[in-house]
Short mmCIF file of C-alpha atoms in Angstrom, two decimals:
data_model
loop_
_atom_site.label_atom_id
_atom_site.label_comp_id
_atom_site.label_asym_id
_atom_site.label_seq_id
_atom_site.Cartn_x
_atom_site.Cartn_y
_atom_site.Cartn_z
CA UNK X 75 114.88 90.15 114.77
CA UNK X 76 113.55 88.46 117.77
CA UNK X 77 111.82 84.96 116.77
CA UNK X 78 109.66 82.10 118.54
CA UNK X 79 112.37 79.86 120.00
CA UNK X 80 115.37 80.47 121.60
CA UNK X 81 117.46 79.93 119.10
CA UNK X 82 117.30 80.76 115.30
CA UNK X 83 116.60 77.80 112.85
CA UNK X 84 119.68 76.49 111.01
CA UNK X 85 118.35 74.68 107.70
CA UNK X 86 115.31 74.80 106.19
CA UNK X 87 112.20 76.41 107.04
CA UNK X 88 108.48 74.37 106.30
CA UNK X 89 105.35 75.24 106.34
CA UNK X 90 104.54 72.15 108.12
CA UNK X 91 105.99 73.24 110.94
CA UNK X 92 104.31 76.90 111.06
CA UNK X 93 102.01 76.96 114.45
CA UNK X 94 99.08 80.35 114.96
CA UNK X 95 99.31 79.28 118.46
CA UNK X 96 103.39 80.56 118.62
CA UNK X 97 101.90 83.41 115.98
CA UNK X 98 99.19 84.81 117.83
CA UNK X 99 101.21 84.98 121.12
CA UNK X 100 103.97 87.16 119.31
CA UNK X 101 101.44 89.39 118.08
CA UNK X 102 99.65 89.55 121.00
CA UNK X 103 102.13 91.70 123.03
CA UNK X 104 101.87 94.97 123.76
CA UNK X 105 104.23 97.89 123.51
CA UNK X 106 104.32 100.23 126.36
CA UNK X 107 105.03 103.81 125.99
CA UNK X 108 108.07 104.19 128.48
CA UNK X 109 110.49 102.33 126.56
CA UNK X 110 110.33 104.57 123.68
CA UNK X 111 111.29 108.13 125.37
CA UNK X 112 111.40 109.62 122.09
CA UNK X 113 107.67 108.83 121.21
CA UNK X 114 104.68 111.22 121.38
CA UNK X 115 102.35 108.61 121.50
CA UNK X 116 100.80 104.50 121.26
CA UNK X 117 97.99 104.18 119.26
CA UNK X 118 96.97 100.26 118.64
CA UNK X 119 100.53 99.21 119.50
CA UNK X 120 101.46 101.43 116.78
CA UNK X 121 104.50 103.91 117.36
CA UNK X 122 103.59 107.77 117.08
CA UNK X 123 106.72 109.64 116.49
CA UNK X 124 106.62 113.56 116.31
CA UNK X 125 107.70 116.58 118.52
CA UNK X 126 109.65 114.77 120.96
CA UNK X 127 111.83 112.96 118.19
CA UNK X 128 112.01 116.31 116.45
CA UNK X 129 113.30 117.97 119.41
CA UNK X 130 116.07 115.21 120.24
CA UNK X 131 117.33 114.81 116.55
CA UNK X 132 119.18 118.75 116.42
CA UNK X 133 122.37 117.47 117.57
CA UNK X 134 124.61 114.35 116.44
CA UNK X 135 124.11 112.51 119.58
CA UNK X 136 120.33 112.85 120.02
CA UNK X 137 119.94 111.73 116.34
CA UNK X 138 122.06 108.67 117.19
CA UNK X 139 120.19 108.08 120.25
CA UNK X 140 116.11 108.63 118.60
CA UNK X 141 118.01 105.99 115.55
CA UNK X 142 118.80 103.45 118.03
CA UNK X 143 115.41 103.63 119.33
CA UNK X 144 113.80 103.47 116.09
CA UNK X 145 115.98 100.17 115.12
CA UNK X 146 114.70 99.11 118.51
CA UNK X 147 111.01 99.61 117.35
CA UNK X 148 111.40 97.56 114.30
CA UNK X 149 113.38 94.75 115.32
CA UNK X 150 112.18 93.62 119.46
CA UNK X 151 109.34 96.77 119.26
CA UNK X 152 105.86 96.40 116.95
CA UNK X 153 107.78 96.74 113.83
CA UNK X 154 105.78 100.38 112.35
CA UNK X 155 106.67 103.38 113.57
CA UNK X 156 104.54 106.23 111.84
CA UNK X 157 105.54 110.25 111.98
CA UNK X 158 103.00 113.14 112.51
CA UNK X 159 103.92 115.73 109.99
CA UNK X 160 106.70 113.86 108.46
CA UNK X 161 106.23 117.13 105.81
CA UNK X 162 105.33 119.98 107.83
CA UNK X 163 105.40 122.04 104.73
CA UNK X 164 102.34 120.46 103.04
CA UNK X 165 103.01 122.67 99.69
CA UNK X 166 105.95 120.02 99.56
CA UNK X 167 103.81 117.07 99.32
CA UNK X 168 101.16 118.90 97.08
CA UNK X 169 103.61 119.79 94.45
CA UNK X 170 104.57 116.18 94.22
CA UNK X 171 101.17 115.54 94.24
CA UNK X 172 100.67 117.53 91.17
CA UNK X 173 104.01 115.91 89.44
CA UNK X 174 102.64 112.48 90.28
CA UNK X 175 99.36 113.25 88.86
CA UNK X 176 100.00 114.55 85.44
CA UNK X 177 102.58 111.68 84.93
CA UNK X 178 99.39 109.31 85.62
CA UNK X 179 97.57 111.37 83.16
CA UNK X 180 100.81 111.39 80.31
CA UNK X 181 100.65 107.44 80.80
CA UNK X 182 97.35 106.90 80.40
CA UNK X 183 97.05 109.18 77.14
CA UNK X 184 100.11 107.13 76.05
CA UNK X 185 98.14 103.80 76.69
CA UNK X 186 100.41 102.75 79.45
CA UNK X 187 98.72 100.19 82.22
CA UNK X 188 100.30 100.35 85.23
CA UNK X 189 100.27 96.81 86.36
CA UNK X 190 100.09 96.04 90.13
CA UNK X 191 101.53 93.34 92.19
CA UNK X 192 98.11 92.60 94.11
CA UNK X 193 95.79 94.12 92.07
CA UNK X 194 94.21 94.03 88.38
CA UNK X 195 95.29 95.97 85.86
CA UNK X 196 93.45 99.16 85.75
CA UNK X 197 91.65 98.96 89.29
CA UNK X 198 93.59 101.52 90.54
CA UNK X 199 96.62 103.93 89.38
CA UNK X 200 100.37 103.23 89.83
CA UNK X 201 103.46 105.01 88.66
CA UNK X 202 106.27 102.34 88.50
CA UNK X 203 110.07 104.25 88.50
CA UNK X 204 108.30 107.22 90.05
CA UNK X 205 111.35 108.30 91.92
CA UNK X 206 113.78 108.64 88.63
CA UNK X 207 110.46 110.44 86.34
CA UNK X 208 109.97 112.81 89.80
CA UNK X 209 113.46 113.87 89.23
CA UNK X 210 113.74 113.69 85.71
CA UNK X 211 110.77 116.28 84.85
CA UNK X 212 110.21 117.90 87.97
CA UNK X 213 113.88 117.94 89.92
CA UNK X 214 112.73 121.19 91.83
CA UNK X 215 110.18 119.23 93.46
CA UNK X 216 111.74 116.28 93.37
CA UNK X 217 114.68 118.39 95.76
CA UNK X 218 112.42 119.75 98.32
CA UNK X 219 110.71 116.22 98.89
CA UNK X 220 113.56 113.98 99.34
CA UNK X 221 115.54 116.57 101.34
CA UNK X 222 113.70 114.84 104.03
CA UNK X 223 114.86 114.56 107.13
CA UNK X 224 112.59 111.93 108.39
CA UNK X 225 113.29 109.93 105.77
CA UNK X 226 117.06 109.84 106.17
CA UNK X 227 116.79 109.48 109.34
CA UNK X 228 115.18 106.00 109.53
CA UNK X 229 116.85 105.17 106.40
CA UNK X 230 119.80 105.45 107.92
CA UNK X 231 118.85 104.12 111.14
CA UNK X 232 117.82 100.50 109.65
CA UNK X 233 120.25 100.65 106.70
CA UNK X 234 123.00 102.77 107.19
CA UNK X 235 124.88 105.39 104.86
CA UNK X 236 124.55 104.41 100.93
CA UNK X 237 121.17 103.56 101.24
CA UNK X 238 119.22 103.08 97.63
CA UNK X 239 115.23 104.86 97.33
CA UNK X 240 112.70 103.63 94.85
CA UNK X 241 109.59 104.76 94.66
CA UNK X 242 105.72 103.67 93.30
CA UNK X 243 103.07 106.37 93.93
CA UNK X 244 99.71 104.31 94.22
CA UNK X 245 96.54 105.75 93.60
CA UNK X 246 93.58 103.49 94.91
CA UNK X 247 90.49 104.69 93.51
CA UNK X 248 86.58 104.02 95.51
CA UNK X 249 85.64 100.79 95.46
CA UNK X 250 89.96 99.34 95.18
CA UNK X 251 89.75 96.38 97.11
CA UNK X 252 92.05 95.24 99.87
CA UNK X 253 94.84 92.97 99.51
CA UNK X 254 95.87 89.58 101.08
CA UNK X 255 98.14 89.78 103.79
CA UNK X 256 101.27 89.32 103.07
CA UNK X 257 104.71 90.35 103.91
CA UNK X 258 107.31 92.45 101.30
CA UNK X 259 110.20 92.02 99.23
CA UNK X 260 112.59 90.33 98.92
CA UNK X 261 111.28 86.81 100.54
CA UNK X 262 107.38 88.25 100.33
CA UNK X 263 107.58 88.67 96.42
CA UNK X 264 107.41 84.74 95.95
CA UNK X 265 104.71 81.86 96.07
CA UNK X 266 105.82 79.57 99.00
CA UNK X 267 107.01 76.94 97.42
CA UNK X 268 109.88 79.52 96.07
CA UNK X 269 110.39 81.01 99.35
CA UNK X 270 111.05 77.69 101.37
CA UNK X 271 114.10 76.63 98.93
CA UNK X 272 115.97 79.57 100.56
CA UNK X 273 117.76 78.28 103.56
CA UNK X 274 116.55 80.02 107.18
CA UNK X 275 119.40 82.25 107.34
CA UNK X 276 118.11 84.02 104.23
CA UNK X 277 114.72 84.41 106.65
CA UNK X 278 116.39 86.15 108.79
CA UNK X 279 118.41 88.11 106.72
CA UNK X 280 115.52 89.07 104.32
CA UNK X 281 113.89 92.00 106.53
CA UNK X 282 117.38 93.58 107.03
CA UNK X 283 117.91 94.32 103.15
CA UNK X 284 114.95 96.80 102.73
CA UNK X 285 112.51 99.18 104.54
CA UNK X 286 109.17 99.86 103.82
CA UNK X 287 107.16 103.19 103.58
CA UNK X 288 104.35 105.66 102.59
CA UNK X 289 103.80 109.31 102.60
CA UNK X 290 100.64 109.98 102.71
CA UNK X 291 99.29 112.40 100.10
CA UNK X 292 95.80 113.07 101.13
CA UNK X 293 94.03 112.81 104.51
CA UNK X 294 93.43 109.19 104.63
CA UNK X 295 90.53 108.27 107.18
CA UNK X 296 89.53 104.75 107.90
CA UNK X 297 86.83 104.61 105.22
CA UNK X 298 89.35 105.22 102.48
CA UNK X 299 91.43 101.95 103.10
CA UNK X 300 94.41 103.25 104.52
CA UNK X 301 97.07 100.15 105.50
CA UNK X 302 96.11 97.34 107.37
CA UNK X 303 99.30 96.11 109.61
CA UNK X 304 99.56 93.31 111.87
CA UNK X 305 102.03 94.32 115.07
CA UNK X 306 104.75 92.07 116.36
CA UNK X 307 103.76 89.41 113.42
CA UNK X 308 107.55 90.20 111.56
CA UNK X 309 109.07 88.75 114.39
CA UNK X 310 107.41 85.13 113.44
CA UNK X 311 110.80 83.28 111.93
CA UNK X 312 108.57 81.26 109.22
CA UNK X 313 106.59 83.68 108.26
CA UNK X 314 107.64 84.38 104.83
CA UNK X 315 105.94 80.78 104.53
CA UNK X 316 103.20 80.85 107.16
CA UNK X 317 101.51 84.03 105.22
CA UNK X 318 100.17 81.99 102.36
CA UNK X 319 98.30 79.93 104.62
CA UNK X 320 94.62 80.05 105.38
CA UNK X 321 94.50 80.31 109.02
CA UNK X 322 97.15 82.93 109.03
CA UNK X 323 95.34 84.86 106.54
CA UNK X 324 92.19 84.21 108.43
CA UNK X 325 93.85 85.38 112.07
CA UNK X 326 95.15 88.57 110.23
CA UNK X 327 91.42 89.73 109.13
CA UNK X 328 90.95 89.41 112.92
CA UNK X 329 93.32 90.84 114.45
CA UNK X 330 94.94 93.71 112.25
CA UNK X 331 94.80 97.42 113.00
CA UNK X 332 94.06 99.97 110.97
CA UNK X 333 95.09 103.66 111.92
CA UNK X 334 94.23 107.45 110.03
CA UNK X 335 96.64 109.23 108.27
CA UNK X 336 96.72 112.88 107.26
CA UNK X 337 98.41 114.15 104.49
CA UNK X 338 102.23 114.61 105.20
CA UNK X 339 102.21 111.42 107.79
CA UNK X 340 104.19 108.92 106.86
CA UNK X 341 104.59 105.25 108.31
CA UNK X 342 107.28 102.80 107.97
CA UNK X 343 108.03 98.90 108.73
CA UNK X 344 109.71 96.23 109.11
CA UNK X 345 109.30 94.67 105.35
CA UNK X 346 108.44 90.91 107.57
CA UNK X 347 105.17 92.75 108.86
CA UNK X 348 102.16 91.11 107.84
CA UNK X 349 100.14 93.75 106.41
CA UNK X 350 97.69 94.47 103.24
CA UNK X 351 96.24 97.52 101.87
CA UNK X 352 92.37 98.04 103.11
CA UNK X 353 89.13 98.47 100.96
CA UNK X 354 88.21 102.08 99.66
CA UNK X 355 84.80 102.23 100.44
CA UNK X 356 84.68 106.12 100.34
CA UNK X 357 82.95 107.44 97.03
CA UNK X 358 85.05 110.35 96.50
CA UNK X 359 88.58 109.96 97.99
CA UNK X 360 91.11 108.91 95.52
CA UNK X 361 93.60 107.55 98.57
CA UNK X 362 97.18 108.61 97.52
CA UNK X 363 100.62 107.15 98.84
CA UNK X 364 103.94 107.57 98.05
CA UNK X 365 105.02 103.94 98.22
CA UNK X 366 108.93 104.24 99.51
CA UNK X 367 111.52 100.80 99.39
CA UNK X 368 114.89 102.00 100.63
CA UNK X 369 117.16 99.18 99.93
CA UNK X 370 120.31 98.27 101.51
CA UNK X 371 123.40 99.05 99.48
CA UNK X 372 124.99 95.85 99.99
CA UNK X 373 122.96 93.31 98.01
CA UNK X 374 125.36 93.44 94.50
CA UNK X 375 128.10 91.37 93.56
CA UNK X 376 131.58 92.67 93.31
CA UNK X 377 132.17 92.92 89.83
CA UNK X 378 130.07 93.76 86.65
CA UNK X 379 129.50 91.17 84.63
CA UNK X 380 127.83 91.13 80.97
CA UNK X 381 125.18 87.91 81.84
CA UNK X 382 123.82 89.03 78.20
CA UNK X 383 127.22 88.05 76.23
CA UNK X 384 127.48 85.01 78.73
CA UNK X 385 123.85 83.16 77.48
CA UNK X 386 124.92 83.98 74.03
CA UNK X 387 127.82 82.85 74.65
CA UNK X 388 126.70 79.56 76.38
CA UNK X 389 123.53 78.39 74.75
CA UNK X 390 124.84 76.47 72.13
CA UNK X 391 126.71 74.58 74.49
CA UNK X 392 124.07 74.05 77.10
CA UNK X 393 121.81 72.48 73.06
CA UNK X 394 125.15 70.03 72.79
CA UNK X 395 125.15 69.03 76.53
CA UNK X 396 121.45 68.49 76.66
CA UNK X 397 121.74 66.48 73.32
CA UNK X 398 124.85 64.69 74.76
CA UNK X 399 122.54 63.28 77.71
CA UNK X 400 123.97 65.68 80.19
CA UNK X 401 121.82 66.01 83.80
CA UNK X 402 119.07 68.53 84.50
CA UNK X 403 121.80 69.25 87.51
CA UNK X 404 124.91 69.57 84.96
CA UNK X 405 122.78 72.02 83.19
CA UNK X 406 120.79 73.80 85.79
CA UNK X 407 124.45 74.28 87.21
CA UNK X 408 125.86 76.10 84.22
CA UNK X 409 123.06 78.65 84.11
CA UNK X 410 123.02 79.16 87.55
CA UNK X 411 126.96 80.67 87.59
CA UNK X 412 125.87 83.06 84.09
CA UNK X 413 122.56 83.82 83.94
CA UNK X 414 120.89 86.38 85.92
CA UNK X 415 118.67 84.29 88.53
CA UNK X 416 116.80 87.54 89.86
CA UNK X 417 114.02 89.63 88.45
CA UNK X 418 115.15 93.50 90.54
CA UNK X 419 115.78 95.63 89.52
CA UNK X 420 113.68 95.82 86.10
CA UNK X 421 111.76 98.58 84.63
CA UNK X 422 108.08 97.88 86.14
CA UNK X 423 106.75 99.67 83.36
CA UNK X 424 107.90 97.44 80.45
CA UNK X 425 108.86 94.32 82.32
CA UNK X 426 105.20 93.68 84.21
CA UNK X 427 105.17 90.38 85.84
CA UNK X 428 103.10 87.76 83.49
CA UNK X 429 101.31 84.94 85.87
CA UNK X 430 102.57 85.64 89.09
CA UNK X 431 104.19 88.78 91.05
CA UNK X 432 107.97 89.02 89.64
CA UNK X 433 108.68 89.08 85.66
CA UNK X 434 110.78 86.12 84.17
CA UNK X 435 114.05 85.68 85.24
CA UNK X 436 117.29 85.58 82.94
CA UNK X 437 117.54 82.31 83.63
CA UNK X 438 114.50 81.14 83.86
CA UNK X 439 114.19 82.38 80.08
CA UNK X 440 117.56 80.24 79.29
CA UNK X 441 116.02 77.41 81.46
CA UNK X 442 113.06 77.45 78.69
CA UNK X 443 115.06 78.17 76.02
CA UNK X 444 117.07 74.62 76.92
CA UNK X 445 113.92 72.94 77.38
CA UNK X 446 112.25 73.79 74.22
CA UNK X 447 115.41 73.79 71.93
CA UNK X 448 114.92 76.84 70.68
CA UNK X 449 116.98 78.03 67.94
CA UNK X 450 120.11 80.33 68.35
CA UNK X 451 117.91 83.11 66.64
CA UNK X 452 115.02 82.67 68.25
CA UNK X 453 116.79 82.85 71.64
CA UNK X 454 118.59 85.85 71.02
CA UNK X 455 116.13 87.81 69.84
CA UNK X 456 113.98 86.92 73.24
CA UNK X 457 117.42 87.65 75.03
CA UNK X 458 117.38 91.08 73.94
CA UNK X 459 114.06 92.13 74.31
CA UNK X 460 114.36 91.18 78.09
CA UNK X 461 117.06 93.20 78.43
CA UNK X 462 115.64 95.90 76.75
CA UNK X 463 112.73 95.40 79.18
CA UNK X 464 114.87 95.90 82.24
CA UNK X 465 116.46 98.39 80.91
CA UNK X 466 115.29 102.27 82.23
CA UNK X 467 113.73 103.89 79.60
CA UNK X 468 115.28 106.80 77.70
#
C-alpha cells in the first residue's frame, strides 16, 4: 500500500494525529485509463474490467500479466476493480439465487434471525456460512458458481494459491438503510479504541490478509442502494482509526461514488476502502449480493492447540493467583498465551455479536470469569457453550 508520508509509521498509530487535509488529497486523484491496458473502461475512478482482460487471461503469461495489473489497481490504483459479466451464464447466478432464497425461507420458518454487523436484526435478510450450506444442499450449483474464473483470478492475484472463501448472501429489502462508512475486517471489525492498540505494522499488514467482494444477483440501479465506495481512501495509513471520526464520515457522504450493477457483475476491493452500503429507496427491488471474503491462508498458528482443555485447565489457578494478590498484568499474561484472543472464525449463526460487531472472545470470557470469581461449574458450562457456538453446525 502506498500511504501519506514517505515513509511508513513505526509505532503506534492515533487518532490525534489523523488530518482530512492529507485524506482528501489521496482521494482526490484520479486514475487514468492508459495505465491499466487490460481495462475496458473508467467510470468515477472506478476500474471496468471485461473483454480486454478476458481476452489476455487464455494463456499463463497474459493471466500473470492482467494479475499484476489488478494487484496494481488495489494497492497504488483506486483500490475497486469491478467485472462486466463476471457470470456470463446468468442461469449460474439464478440457480444460486434460488438456493440462497429458500435457505432464507428454511431459516426464517425455523425462527432463525440473521443478525447483521451494521444493521438491526430483521431489517434486511442475511445468510451467515452461506458458502458451506450452498455446498452442502445444493453442491451442483454450488460447482458451477465457484468454478469461477474471475474469482480465482483476483483471488489469486492479491492472495496467492491456498486462498480461503466465505461467503454471506445479503438481501436488503426497500426502505434498508445505508451504513456508516467504514473499512472491513480484520482492523475495520473493531471500535477505535481496539484498533489503535495494534501497532502500525499490523495497519499495514491488515488489507493484505483478505479481499473483499460481491456478485451481484439482480440488476442493481442507483435507486436500489448498490455500494457506496470511496477511491484512493485505503491508501490513508490511519485509517482504520480516522473512519470513526466525524469529519471523515462527513467527507465520505460527500465525496463517495456510487456505480450500477447488473446481475452477474461483480466488484472487488481493497478491504482498507472506505465504503458503506447505500439506502434502498426502490419499492420493489429486493437488492441481492453475494457478499465474498477470500482470506489469506497464512493467518493460523503452526500447531493445533486444544485452548478449551487449557482454560479448564488454568482457571483455578488464575482464582489462586488473583486471591494471592497477583497483577492484572501477571494474569492478563497467562490468558493471553491459552486462551483464544480472537472471535473468526465462529458460526455467525449461533455466535451473533452481543453489543458491538464481533462475539466475545475466549478470553475475554476467562477475563470475566477471573473478574467475577465465578465458580469452576459455572465457568465450564459457559466454556462449552461458546465453543459449541463456534462450532459449524451439524
Amino acid at each position: 500500500m502506498t500511504t501519506p508520508t514517505a515513509s511508513r509509521t513505526t509505532g503506534w498509530l492515533s487518532a490525534d494525529e489523523c488530518s482530512i487535509d492529507d485524506f482528501a488529497a489521496l482521494v482526490e486523484q484520479q486514475t487514468q485509463l492508459p495505465d491499466y491496458p487490460y481495462a475496458d473502461a473508467v467510470e468515477r475512478n472506478v476500474l471496468i474490467y471485461g473483454e480486454k482482460l478476458r481476452a489476455a487471461v487464455g494463456t499463463s503469461s497474459g493471466r500473470a500479466a492482467v494479475q499484476t495489473e489488478l494487484m496494481r489497481a488495489l494497492t497504488d490504483g483506486p483500490g475497486i476493480v469491478m467485472f462486466k459479466r463476471a457470470f456470463d451464464d446468468l442461469s449460474v447466478v439464478d440457480h444460486a439465487t434460488d438456493a440462497f432464497l429458500a435457505q432464507i425461507s428454511a431459516e426464517k420458518a425455523a425462527g432463525v434471525a440473521g443478525g447483521d454487523h451494521f444493521a438491526k436484526p430483521g431489517a434486511n435478510d442475511r445468510v451467515w456460512g452461506a458458502l458451506d450450506k450452498l455446498a452442502a444442499a445444493e453442491p451442483a450449483v454450488f460447482a458451477e458458481y465457484y468454478a469461477n474464473d474471475v474469482i480465482a483470478l483476483i483471488s489469486e492475484a492479491w492472495l496467492g494459491p491456498g486462498y480461503q472463501v466465505t461467503s454471506q448472501v445479503n438481501v436488503v429489502n426497500p426502505g434498508g438503510q445505508a451504513q456508516v462508512a467504514h473499512r472491513d475486517y480484520h482492523l475495520g471489525f473493531m471500535d477505535a479504541e481496539a484498533a489503535a492498540r495494534f501497532p502500525a505494522q499490523v495497519h499495514q499488514l491488515s488489507p493484505a490478509l483478505t479481499l473483499q467482494g460481491a456478485v451481484a444477483h439482480c440488476d442493481m440501479p442507483i435507486e436500489t442502494g448498490p455500494t457506496l465506495y470511496l477511491p484512493y481512501s485505503h491508501q490513508y495509513e490511519p485509517g482504520y482509526l480516522a473512519f470513526h471520526l466525524p469529519e471523515f464520515t462527513e467527507y465520505f457522504g460527500q465525496n463517495y461514488i456510487q456505480l450500477p450493477l447488473e446481475k452477474g457483475d461483480a466488484a472487488f476491493f481493497n478491504p482498507a476502502l472506505f465504503h458503506g452500503a447505500g439506502t434502498n429507496v426502490s419499492t420493489t427491488v429486493r437488492r441481492m449480493a453475494n457478499l465474498l471474503q477470500v482470506s489469506s491462508p497464512f493467518g493460523r498458528a503452526m500447531e493445533t492447540v486444544d485452548r478449551v482443555a487449557m482454560c479448564r485447565a488454568l482457571f483455578p489457578v488464575l482464582l489462586e493467583k488473583k486471591a494471592a494478590g497477583a497483577s492484572d498484568r501477571y494474569l492478563s499474561n497467562i490468558i493471553a498465551a491459552s486462551a483464544e484472543g480472537y472471535a473468526f472464525p465462529t458460526n455467525l449463526d449461533r455466535d451473533q455479536p452481543i453489543g458491538g460487531i464481533v462475539p466475545q472472545t475466549q478470553a475475554d470470557l476467562v477475563r470475566q470469569a477471573v473478574a467475577e470469581e465465578w465458580t469452576r461449574q459455572a465457568f465450564e458450562s459457559a466454556l462449552a457453550a461458546q465453543a459449541a457456538r463456534t462450532r459449524p453446525a451439524p
